[in-house]
Amino acid sequence: HDEPRRSALMQPDIVTIIISLLELRDMASCCSVSQAFHAATAQVETVHIQLDHAHSVQKLHFATRMFRNLKNVHLEYRGDALVCPSDVRAFLRSCCSTIRQFYFTSRYTFSGAAFEPLRYACAPLLEKLRFKCCRFDSVDDLIVILEHQKHLRVLDLSLVKFGVDSTFLLRRDYQPIAPYIGALHNLRELILDGWDLQCFDTAKLFCKMSKLSKLIVCEASDESLMHVSQHCRNLRTLEINGYNCRREISVVPGLLSMLHRLPIIETLYIPHLKLHDDDVIHDLCEAGGGHLKVLVVSPDLFSRISTLSSSSNDLEEKENDLEEKVEMKKKMESTLDGKKNTRSTSSSSLSSRGRVVTSSHLSKSKSNDADPSNTYTRFKGELGDSILHAW
């Protein structure tokens, strides 16, 4: 009875899926089990290779010899990894014709020409490209990869640097790469964490990005947001995270104009947004047209809402304690006056109930204007439970 089950579990597709969940060292061990396991390992489509000070070269050599059907590749430089760019380049050449997603993270280790096989001529199926904390020798190394990428849907250039001396992106780095990013007309997500939209010619950068639905940048201006709303008609998520930003972001007019033009926006994440008064929140929510689900703005507002929320909870607890005390008093009175007639007992309970209702009503009416919980309730009604839950 177990033979059909055993044969089903040993099917090459199932074995390949199981092996793809292992670390690279365990994959190498599986290859020595049998010829069937060796063949199943060769068909793995997803691999995460952690390159550190131990056996990094051996890992890349094994991956280069073994895999021929890779679609999702994640290379991670950890610590003081000493990896020759030529070894990375040899590995990418072995799988570039089938690769669809490539994710590279490092601690600003020089990549050299390691990613040259990712250009369109070698990797025509590439759909998602992510570089995080990567240091290129020059802007040209990135341009070679982006040129002619017709199918690219996700581009993540978070916190990248160019050259030896660059601490942050310089304005001269923006202009050469802008036309190549703007030519990616199939992009759905553009993540430029650490980049400033004000340094781009945004009118040309977004003119072909009608399918863009998610945009993440470091800083922006009212003019750049106007160009985004003019060309990116399917935008649903906007994040201006202010990474390494020493000043507050003041783009309220641009945001209001964007929300009026794009009522389909669902998420606004701008933690350093400068707020002159609380009415800005109301204006943003009203301009969102009911589609805005998540709104994250100034941390000052977070603390103010948190204070109002805690004061509101304190008032509710005090009201509950008062009602409990009155109920206990009613029970004691009914016990002591148990031998009295029913009429007097009912009248006393009615008067007790009257005191409960009156005290609750008076406590609410007195704090109707001065109580900060009313402000919290107003914010909650405008923003919605989902936004407060996101905080």
CSV table of C-alpha atoms in Angstrom, one decimal:
chain,number,residue,atom,x,y,z
A,1,HIS,CA,0.0,0.0,0.0
A,2,ASP,CA,2.9,2.4,0.6
A,3,GLU,CA,4.5,1.7,-2.8
A,4,PRO,CA,2.3,4.2,-4.8
A,5,ARG,CA,2.8,6.8,-2.1
A,6,ARG,CA,6.6,6.3,-2.1
A,7,SER,CA,6.7,6.5,-5.9
A,8,ALA,CA,4.7,9.7,-5.9
A,9,LEU,CA,7.0,11.3,-3.4
A,10,MET,CA,10.0,10.3,-5.5
A,11,GLN,CA,8.8,12.1,-8.6
A,12,PRO,CA,11.4,14.4,-9.9
A,13,ASP,CA,9.2,17.5,-9.7
A,14,ILE,CA,8.4,17.0,-6.0
A,15,VAL,CA,12.0,16.2,-5.1
A,16,THR,CA,13.1,19.4,-6.9
A,17,ILE,CA,10.7,21.5,-4.9
A,18,ILE,CA,11.9,20.0,-1.6
A,19,ILE,CA,15.6,20.4,-2.5
A,20,SER,CA,15.0,24.1,-3.5
A,21,LEU,CA,14.1,24.8,0.1
A,22,LEU,CA,17.5,23.7,1.3
A,23,GLU,CA,20.6,25.7,1.8
A,24,LEU,CA,23.3,25.4,-0.9
A,25,ARG,CA,25.5,23.2,1.3
A,26,ASP,CA,22.6,20.8,1.8
A,27,MET,CA,21.9,20.8,-1.9
A,28,ALA,CA,25.5,19.7,-2.5
A,29,SER,CA,24.9,16.8,-0.1
A,30,CYS,CA,21.7,15.7,-1.9
A,31,CYS,CA,23.6,15.4,-5.1
A,32,SER,CA,25.7,12.5,-3.7
A,33,VAL,CA,22.6,10.5,-2.6
A,34,SER,CA,21.7,9.1,-6.0
A,35,GLN,CA,21.5,9.9,-9.7
A,36,ALA,CA,17.8,10.8,-9.3
A,37,PHE,CA,18.6,13.3,-6.6
A,38,HIS,CA,21.5,14.7,-8.7
A,39,ALA,CA,19.1,15.2,-11.7
A,40,ALA,CA,16.5,16.7,-9.4
A,41,THR,CA,19.0,19.2,-7.9
A,42,ALA,CA,20.0,20.3,-11.4
A,43,GLN,CA,16.4,21.4,-12.1
A,44,VAL,CA,16.2,23.7,-9.1
A,45,GLU,CA,14.7,27.1,-10.1
A,46,THR,CA,15.3,29.1,-6.9
A,47,VAL,CA,18.6,29.5,-5.0
A,48,HIS,CA,19.9,31.8,-2.3
A,49,ILE,CA,23.7,31.9,-2.1
A,50,GLN,CA,25.2,33.5,1.0
A,51,LEU,CA,28.8,34.6,0.3
A,52,ASP,CA,30.9,35.1,3.4
A,53,HIS,CA,34.4,34.4,4.4
A,54,ALA,CA,33.9,30.6,4.4
A,55,HIS,CA,33.8,28.6,1.1
A,56,SER,CA,32.4,31.4,-1.0
A,57,VAL,CA,34.4,30.4,-4.1
A,58,GLN,CA,33.4,26.8,-3.7
A,59,LYS,CA,29.7,27.7,-3.5
A,60,LEU,CA,29.9,29.7,-6.7
A,61,HIS,CA,31.8,26.9,-8.5
A,62,PHE,CA,29.2,24.4,-7.4
A,63,ALA,CA,26.3,26.6,-8.5
A,64,THR,CA,28.0,27.2,-11.9
A,65,ARG,CA,28.5,23.5,-12.6
A,66,MET,CA,25.1,22.3,-11.1
A,67,PHE,CA,22.2,24.5,-12.0
A,68,ARG,CA,20.9,24.9,-15.5
A,69,ASN,CA,17.3,26.0,-15.0
A,70,LEU,CA,17.5,28.8,-12.5
A,71,LYS,CA,14.8,31.5,-12.6
A,72,ASN,CA,15.2,33.2,-9.2
A,73,VAL,CA,18.6,34.0,-7.9
A,74,HIS,CA,19.6,35.8,-4.7
A,75,LEU,CA,23.2,36.6,-4.0
A,76,GLU,CA,24.1,38.0,-0.6
A,77,TYR,CA,27.5,39.3,0.4
A,78,ARG,CA,27.9,39.0,4.1
A,79,GLY,CA,30.6,40.5,6.3
A,80,ASP,CA,34.1,40.4,4.9
A,81,ALA,CA,33.3,38.2,1.9
A,82,LEU,CA,36.3,38.0,-0.5
A,83,VAL,CA,34.7,37.1,-3.8
A,84,CYS,CA,36.3,37.7,-7.2
A,85,PRO,CA,33.9,39.4,-9.6
A,86,SER,CA,35.0,36.9,-12.3
A,87,ASP,CA,33.5,34.0,-10.3
A,88,VAL,CA,30.2,35.8,-10.0
A,89,ARG,CA,30.2,36.6,-13.7
A,90,ALA,CA,30.9,33.0,-14.5
A,91,PHE,CA,28.0,31.8,-12.4
A,92,LEU,CA,25.6,34.4,-14.0
A,93,ARG,CA,26.7,33.4,-17.5
A,94,SER,CA,25.7,29.8,-16.7
A,95,CYS,CA,22.1,30.7,-15.9
A,96,CYS,CA,21.4,34.1,-17.5
A,97,SER,CA,19.3,32.7,-20.4
A,98,THR,CA,16.7,31.4,-18.0
A,99,ILE,CA,16.8,33.9,-15.1
A,100,ARG,CA,13.7,36.0,-14.4
A,101,GLN,CA,14.5,37.5,-11.0
A,102,PHE,CA,17.8,38.6,-9.6
A,103,TYR,CA,18.4,40.1,-6.2
A,104,PHE,CA,21.8,41.2,-5.0
A,105,THR,CA,22.5,42.6,-1.5
A,106,SER,CA,25.9,43.6,-0.1
A,107,ARG,CA,27.7,46.0,2.2
A,108,TYR,CA,29.0,48.2,-0.6
A,109,THR,CA,31.4,45.5,-1.9
A,110,PHE,CA,32.8,46.5,-5.3
A,111,SER,CA,31.0,44.5,-8.0
A,112,GLY,CA,33.3,45.3,-10.9
A,113,ALA,CA,31.9,43.9,-14.1
A,114,ALA,CA,30.3,40.9,-12.3
A,115,PHE,CA,26.8,41.7,-13.5
A,116,GLU,CA,27.6,42.1,-17.2
A,117,PRO,CA,25.7,38.9,-18.1
A,118,LEU,CA,22.5,40.4,-16.9
A,119,ARG,CA,22.2,42.7,-19.9
A,120,TYR,CA,19.3,42.2,-22.3
A,121,ALA,CA,21.3,40.3,-24.9
A,122,CYS,CA,22.2,37.6,-22.4
A,123,ALA,CA,19.2,37.7,-20.0
A,124,PRO,CA,16.1,38.5,-22.2
A,125,LEU,CA,13.6,37.1,-19.7
A,126,LEU,CA,14.6,39.2,-16.8
A,127,GLU,CA,11.5,40.7,-15.0
A,128,LYS,CA,12.7,41.7,-11.6
A,129,LEU,CA,16.1,43.3,-10.8
A,130,ARG,CA,17.1,44.4,-7.3
A,131,PHE,CA,20.3,45.9,-6.1
A,132,LYS,CA,20.6,46.9,-2.5
A,133,CYS,CA,23.6,48.6,-0.9
A,134,CYS,CA,25.6,47.8,-4.1
A,135,ARG,CA,28.7,49.8,-5.2
A,136,PHE,CA,29.3,50.0,-8.9
A,137,ASP,CA,32.6,51.2,-10.4
A,138,SER,CA,30.7,53.7,-12.5
A,139,VAL,CA,27.2,54.6,-13.7
A,140,ASP,CA,28.1,52.9,-17.0
A,141,ASP,CA,28.1,49.5,-15.3
A,142,LEU,CA,24.5,49.9,-14.4
A,143,ILE,CA,23.5,51.5,-17.8
A,144,VAL,CA,24.8,48.4,-19.6
A,145,ILE,CA,22.4,46.2,-17.5
A,146,LEU,CA,19.3,48.5,-17.9
A,147,GLU,CA,19.7,49.1,-21.7
A,148,HIS,CA,17.0,47.5,-23.8
A,149,GLN,CA,15.3,45.6,-20.9
A,150,LYS,CA,11.9,45.3,-22.5
A,151,HIS,CA,10.3,42.9,-19.9
A,152,LEU,CA,11.5,44.5,-16.7
A,153,ARG,CA,8.6,44.9,-14.3
A,154,VAL,CA,10.4,45.7,-11.0
A,155,LEU,CA,13.5,47.8,-10.6
A,156,ASP,CA,15.1,48.3,-7.1
A,157,LEU,CA,18.2,50.5,-6.8
A,158,SER,CA,18.1,51.0,-3.1
A,159,LEU,CA,21.1,52.9,-1.6
A,160,VAL,CA,23.4,52.1,-4.5
A,161,LYS,CA,26.7,54.0,-4.9
A,162,PHE,CA,29.1,54.7,-7.7
A,163,GLY,CA,32.9,54.9,-7.6
A,164,VAL,CA,35.3,54.8,-4.7
A,165,ASP,CA,34.8,58.1,-2.9
A,166,SER,CA,31.0,58.5,-3.2
A,167,THR,CA,29.3,58.5,0.2
A,168,PHE,CA,25.9,59.5,-1.3
A,169,LEU,CA,24.6,59.8,-4.8
A,170,LEU,CA,25.8,62.9,-6.6
A,171,ARG,CA,23.8,65.0,-9.0
A,172,ARG,CA,26.1,64.1,-11.8
A,173,ASP,CA,25.1,60.4,-11.3
A,174,TYR,CA,21.4,61.1,-12.1
A,175,GLN,CA,21.5,62.6,-15.6
A,176,PRO,CA,23.3,59.7,-17.5
A,177,ILE,CA,21.0,57.0,-16.0
A,178,ALA,CA,17.7,58.8,-16.3
A,179,PRO,CA,16.9,58.1,-20.0
A,180,TYR,CA,17.5,54.3,-19.4
A,181,ILE,CA,15.2,54.2,-16.4
A,182,GLY,CA,12.6,56.2,-18.3
A,183,ALA,CA,12.7,53.8,-21.3
A,184,LEU,CA,11.5,50.9,-19.1
A,185,HIS,CA,7.8,51.3,-20.1
A,186,ASN,CA,6.7,48.0,-18.5
A,187,LEU,CA,7.7,48.9,-15.0
A,188,ARG,CA,5.2,48.2,-12.2
A,189,GLU,CA,7.5,49.0,-9.3
A,190,LEU,CA,10.3,51.6,-9.2
A,191,ILE,CA,12.2,51.7,-5.9
A,192,LEU,CA,14.8,54.5,-5.7
A,193,ASP,CA,15.5,54.5,-1.9
A,194,GLY,CA,18.3,57.0,-1.4
A,195,TRP,CA,17.5,58.9,-4.6
A,196,ASP,CA,16.1,62.5,-4.9
A,197,LEU,CA,13.4,63.0,-7.6
A,198,GLN,CA,14.3,66.7,-7.7
A,199,CYS,CA,17.6,65.8,-9.4
A,200,PHE,CA,15.8,64.1,-12.3
A,201,ASP,CA,14.1,65.6,-15.2
A,202,THR,CA,10.8,64.0,-14.0
A,203,ALA,CA,8.8,65.1,-17.1
A,204,LYS,CA,11.0,62.8,-19.2
A,205,LEU,CA,11.7,60.2,-16.6
A,206,PHE,CA,8.0,59.2,-16.1
A,207,CYS,CA,6.6,60.0,-19.6
A,208,LYS,CA,6.5,56.3,-20.6
A,209,MET,CA,5.6,54.7,-17.2
A,210,SER,CA,1.9,54.5,-17.5
A,211,LYS,CA,1.8,51.1,-15.9
A,212,LEU,CA,3.7,52.1,-12.7
A,213,SER,CA,1.8,51.2,-9.6
A,214,LYS,CA,4.4,51.6,-6.8
A,215,LEU,CA,7.0,54.3,-6.4
A,216,ILE,CA,9.5,54.7,-3.5
A,217,VAL,CA,12.0,57.6,-3.4
A,218,CYS,CA,14.0,59.4,-0.7
A,219,GLU,CA,12.9,63.0,-1.5
A,220,ALA,CA,10.6,64.8,-3.9
A,221,SER,CA,9.2,68.2,-4.7
A,222,ASP,CA,5.7,69.5,-5.6
A,223,GLU,CA,6.8,69.8,-9.3
A,224,SER,CA,8.1,66.2,-9.4
A,225,LEU,CA,5.0,64.9,-7.8
A,226,MET,CA,2.9,66.8,-10.4
A,227,HIS,CA,4.8,65.0,-13.2
A,228,VAL,CA,4.3,61.7,-11.5
A,229,SER,CA,0.6,62.2,-11.3
A,230,GLN,CA,0.4,63.4,-14.9
A,231,HIS,CA,2.0,60.3,-16.4
A,232,CYS,CA,1.6,57.4,-13.9
A,233,ARG,CA,-2.1,57.0,-14.0
A,234,ASN,CA,-2.1,53.6,-12.3
A,235,LEU,CA,-0.1,54.6,-9.2
A,236,ARG,CA,-1.4,53.1,-6.0
A,237,THR,CA,1.5,53.3,-3.6
A,238,LEU,CA,3.8,56.3,-3.0
A,239,GLU,CA,6.6,56.3,-0.4
A,240,ILE,CA,8.9,59.3,0.3
A,241,ASN,CA,10.9,57.8,3.2
A,242,GLY,CA,13.4,60.7,3.7
A,243,TYR,CA,16.3,58.4,4.1
A,244,ASN,CA,19.4,60.5,5.3
A,245,CYS,CA,17.0,63.5,5.1
A,246,ARG,CA,18.0,66.2,7.7
A,247,ARG,CA,15.0,68.3,7.0
A,248,GLU,CA,11.2,67.8,7.0
A,249,ILE,CA,9.6,67.1,3.7
A,250,SER,CA,7.1,69.9,2.6
A,251,VAL,CA,5.1,68.6,-0.3
A,252,VAL,CA,1.6,69.0,0.9
A,253,PRO,CA,0.4,71.0,-2.2
A,254,GLY,CA,1.9,68.4,-4.5
A,255,LEU,CA,0.3,65.5,-2.5
A,256,LEU,CA,-3.1,67.1,-2.6
A,257,SER,CA,-2.8,67.7,-6.3
A,258,MET,CA,-1.7,64.1,-6.9
A,259,LEU,CA,-4.6,62.7,-4.8
A,260,HIS,CA,-7.1,64.8,-6.8
A,261,ARG,CA,-5.6,63.6,-10.1
A,262,LEU,CA,-5.1,60.0,-8.9
A,263,PRO,CA,-8.0,59.0,-6.7
A,264,ILE,CA,-7.0,55.3,-6.9
A,265,ILE,CA,-3.9,55.8,-4.6
A,266,GLU,CA,-4.2,53.5,-1.6
A,267,THR,CA,-1.0,54.0,0.4
A,268,LEU,CA,0.9,57.2,1.3
A,269,TYR,CA,4.0,56.6,3.4
A,270,ILE,CA,5.8,59.9,4.2
A,271,PRO,CA,7.1,59.7,7.8
A,272,HIS,CA,8.9,63.1,7.6
A,273,LEU,CA,6.1,65.1,6.1
A,274,LYS,CA,5.9,68.6,7.5
A,275,LEU,CA,2.4,69.3,9.0
A,276,HIS,CA,1.4,72.9,9.8
A,277,ASP,CA,-1.9,71.8,11.5
A,278,ASP,CA,-4.1,68.8,12.0
A,279,ASP,CA,-6.4,69.9,9.1
A,280,VAL,CA,-3.8,68.6,6.6
A,281,ILE,CA,-4.8,65.0,7.5
A,282,HIS,CA,-8.4,65.8,6.9
A,283,ASP,CA,-7.5,67.4,3.5
A,284,LEU,CA,-5.4,64.4,2.4
A,285,CYS,CA,-8.1,61.9,3.4
A,286,GLU,CA,-10.8,64.0,1.6
A,287,ALA,CA,-8.7,64.3,-1.5
A,288,GLY,CA,-8.1,60.5,-1.5
A,289,GLY,CA,-11.8,60.0,-2.4
A,290,GLY,CA,-12.3,57.1,-0.1
A,291,HIS,CA,-9.6,54.9,-1.7
A,292,LEU,CA,-6.8,55.9,0.7
A,293,LYS,CA,-6.3,52.9,3.1
A,294,VAL,CA,-2.9,53.6,4.7
A,295,LEU,CA,-1.5,57.0,5.6
A,296,VAL,CA,1.7,57.4,7.5
A,297,VAL,CA,3.0,61.0,8.1
A,298,SER,CA,4.9,62.9,10.7
A,299,PRO,CA,6.1,61.1,13.9
A,300,ASP,CA,4.8,64.1,15.9
A,301,LEU,CA,1.3,63.2,14.8
A,302,PHE,CA,1.9,59.6,15.9
A,303,SER,CA,2.8,60.7,19.4
A,304,ARG,CA,-0.2,63.1,19.4
A,305,ILE,CA,-2.6,60.4,18.3
A,306,SER,CA,-1.0,57.9,20.7
A,307,THR,CA,-1.6,60.4,23.6
A,308,LEU,CA,-5.2,61.0,22.6
A,309,SER,CA,-5.7,57.3,22.3
A,310,SER,CA,-4.3,56.6,25.8
A,311,SER,CA,-6.4,59.4,27.3
A,312,SER,CA,-9.5,58.0,25.6
A,313,ASN,CA,-8.8,54.5,27.0
A,314,ASP,CA,-8.3,56.0,30.5
A,315,LEU,CA,-11.7,57.7,30.3
A,316,GLU,CA,-13.4,54.4,29.2
A,317,GLU,CA,-11.8,52.5,32.1
A,318,LYS,CA,-13.0,55.2,34.6
A,319,GLU,CA,-16.5,54.9,33.3
A,320,ASN,CA,-16.5,51.2,33.6
A,321,ASP,CA,-15.2,51.4,37.1
A,322,LEU,CA,-18.0,53.8,38.0
A,323,GLU,CA,-20.6,51.5,36.6
A,324,GLU,CA,-19.2,48.5,38.5
A,325,LYS,CA,-19.2,50.5,41.8
A,326,VAL,CA,-22.8,51.5,41.3
A,327,GLU,CA,-23.8,47.9,40.5
A,328,MET,CA,-22.1,46.7,43.7
A,329,LYS,CA,-24.0,49.4,45.7
A,330,LYS,CA,-27.3,48.2,44.2
A,331,LYS,CA,-26.6,44.6,45.2
A,332,MET,CA,-25.7,45.7,48.8
A,333,GLU,CA,-28.8,47.8,49.1
A,334,SER,CA,-31.0,45.0,47.8
A,335,THR,CA,-29.5,42.6,50.3
A,336,LEU,CA,-30.0,45.0,53.3
A,337,ASP,CA,-33.5,46.0,52.2
A,338,GLY,CA,-34.6,42.5,51.3
A,339,LYS,CA,-37.3,42.5,53.9
A,340,LYS,CA,-38.8,45.7,52.7
A,341,ASN,CA,-41.7,45.9,50.3
A,342,THR,CA,-41.2,45.4,46.5
A,343,ARG,CA,-42.4,48.9,45.8
A,344,SER,CA,-39.6,50.6,47.8
A,345,THR,CA,-37.0,48.2,46.3
A,346,SER,CA,-38.0,49.0,42.8
A,347,SER,CA,-38.0,52.7,43.4
A,348,SER,CA,-34.5,52.6,44.9
A,349,SER,CA,-33.2,50.6,41.9
A,350,LEU,CA,-34.8,53.0,39.5
A,351,SER,CA,-33.1,55.9,41.3
A,352,SER,CA,-29.8,54.1,41.2
A,353,ARG,CA,-30.2,53.5,37.5
A,354,GLY,CA,-31.0,57.2,37.1
A,355,ARG,CA,-27.8,58.1,38.9
A,356,VAL,CA,-25.8,55.8,36.5
A,357,VAL,CA,-27.3,57.2,33.4
A,358,THR,CA,-27.0,60.8,34.7
A,359,SER,CA,-23.4,60.4,35.8
A,360,SER,CA,-22.4,58.9,32.5
A,361,HIS,CA,-24.3,61.5,30.5
A,362,LEU,CA,-22.9,64.4,32.6
A,363,SER,CA,-19.3,63.1,32.3
A,364,LYS,CA,-19.6,62.9,28.5
A,365,SER,CA,-21.3,66.3,28.2
A,366,LYS,CA,-18.8,68.0,30.4
A,367,SER,CA,-15.9,66.7,28.4
A,368,ASN,CA,-17.5,67.1,25.1
A,369,ASP,CA,-15.2,69.9,24.0
A,370,ALA,CA,-12.2,69.8,26.2
A,371,ASP,CA,-11.8,66.0,26.2
A,372,PRO,CA,-8.9,65.0,23.9
A,373,SER,CA,-10.7,61.7,23.2
A,374,ASN,CA,-13.2,63.5,21.0
A,375,THR,CA,-10.3,64.6,18.8
A,376,TYR,CA,-9.0,61.0,18.7
A,377,THR,CA,-12.5,59.9,17.7
A,378,ARG,CA,-12.6,62.5,14.9
A,379,PHE,CA,-9.2,61.3,13.6
A,380,LYS,CA,-10.3,57.7,13.8
A,381,GLY,CA,-13.4,58.5,11.8
A,382,GLU,CA,-11.5,60.3,9.1
A,383,LEU,CA,-8.6,57.9,8.8
A,384,GLY,CA,-10.2,54.6,9.4
A,385,ASP,CA,-9.3,51.6,11.5
A,386,SER,CA,-6.8,50.2,8.9
A,387,ILE,CA,-4.7,53.4,9.1
A,388,LEU,CA,-4.6,53.4,12.9
A,389,HIS,CA,-3.8,49.7,12.8
A,390,ALA,CA,-0.9,50.4,10.4
A,391,TRP,CA,0.6,52.9,13.0
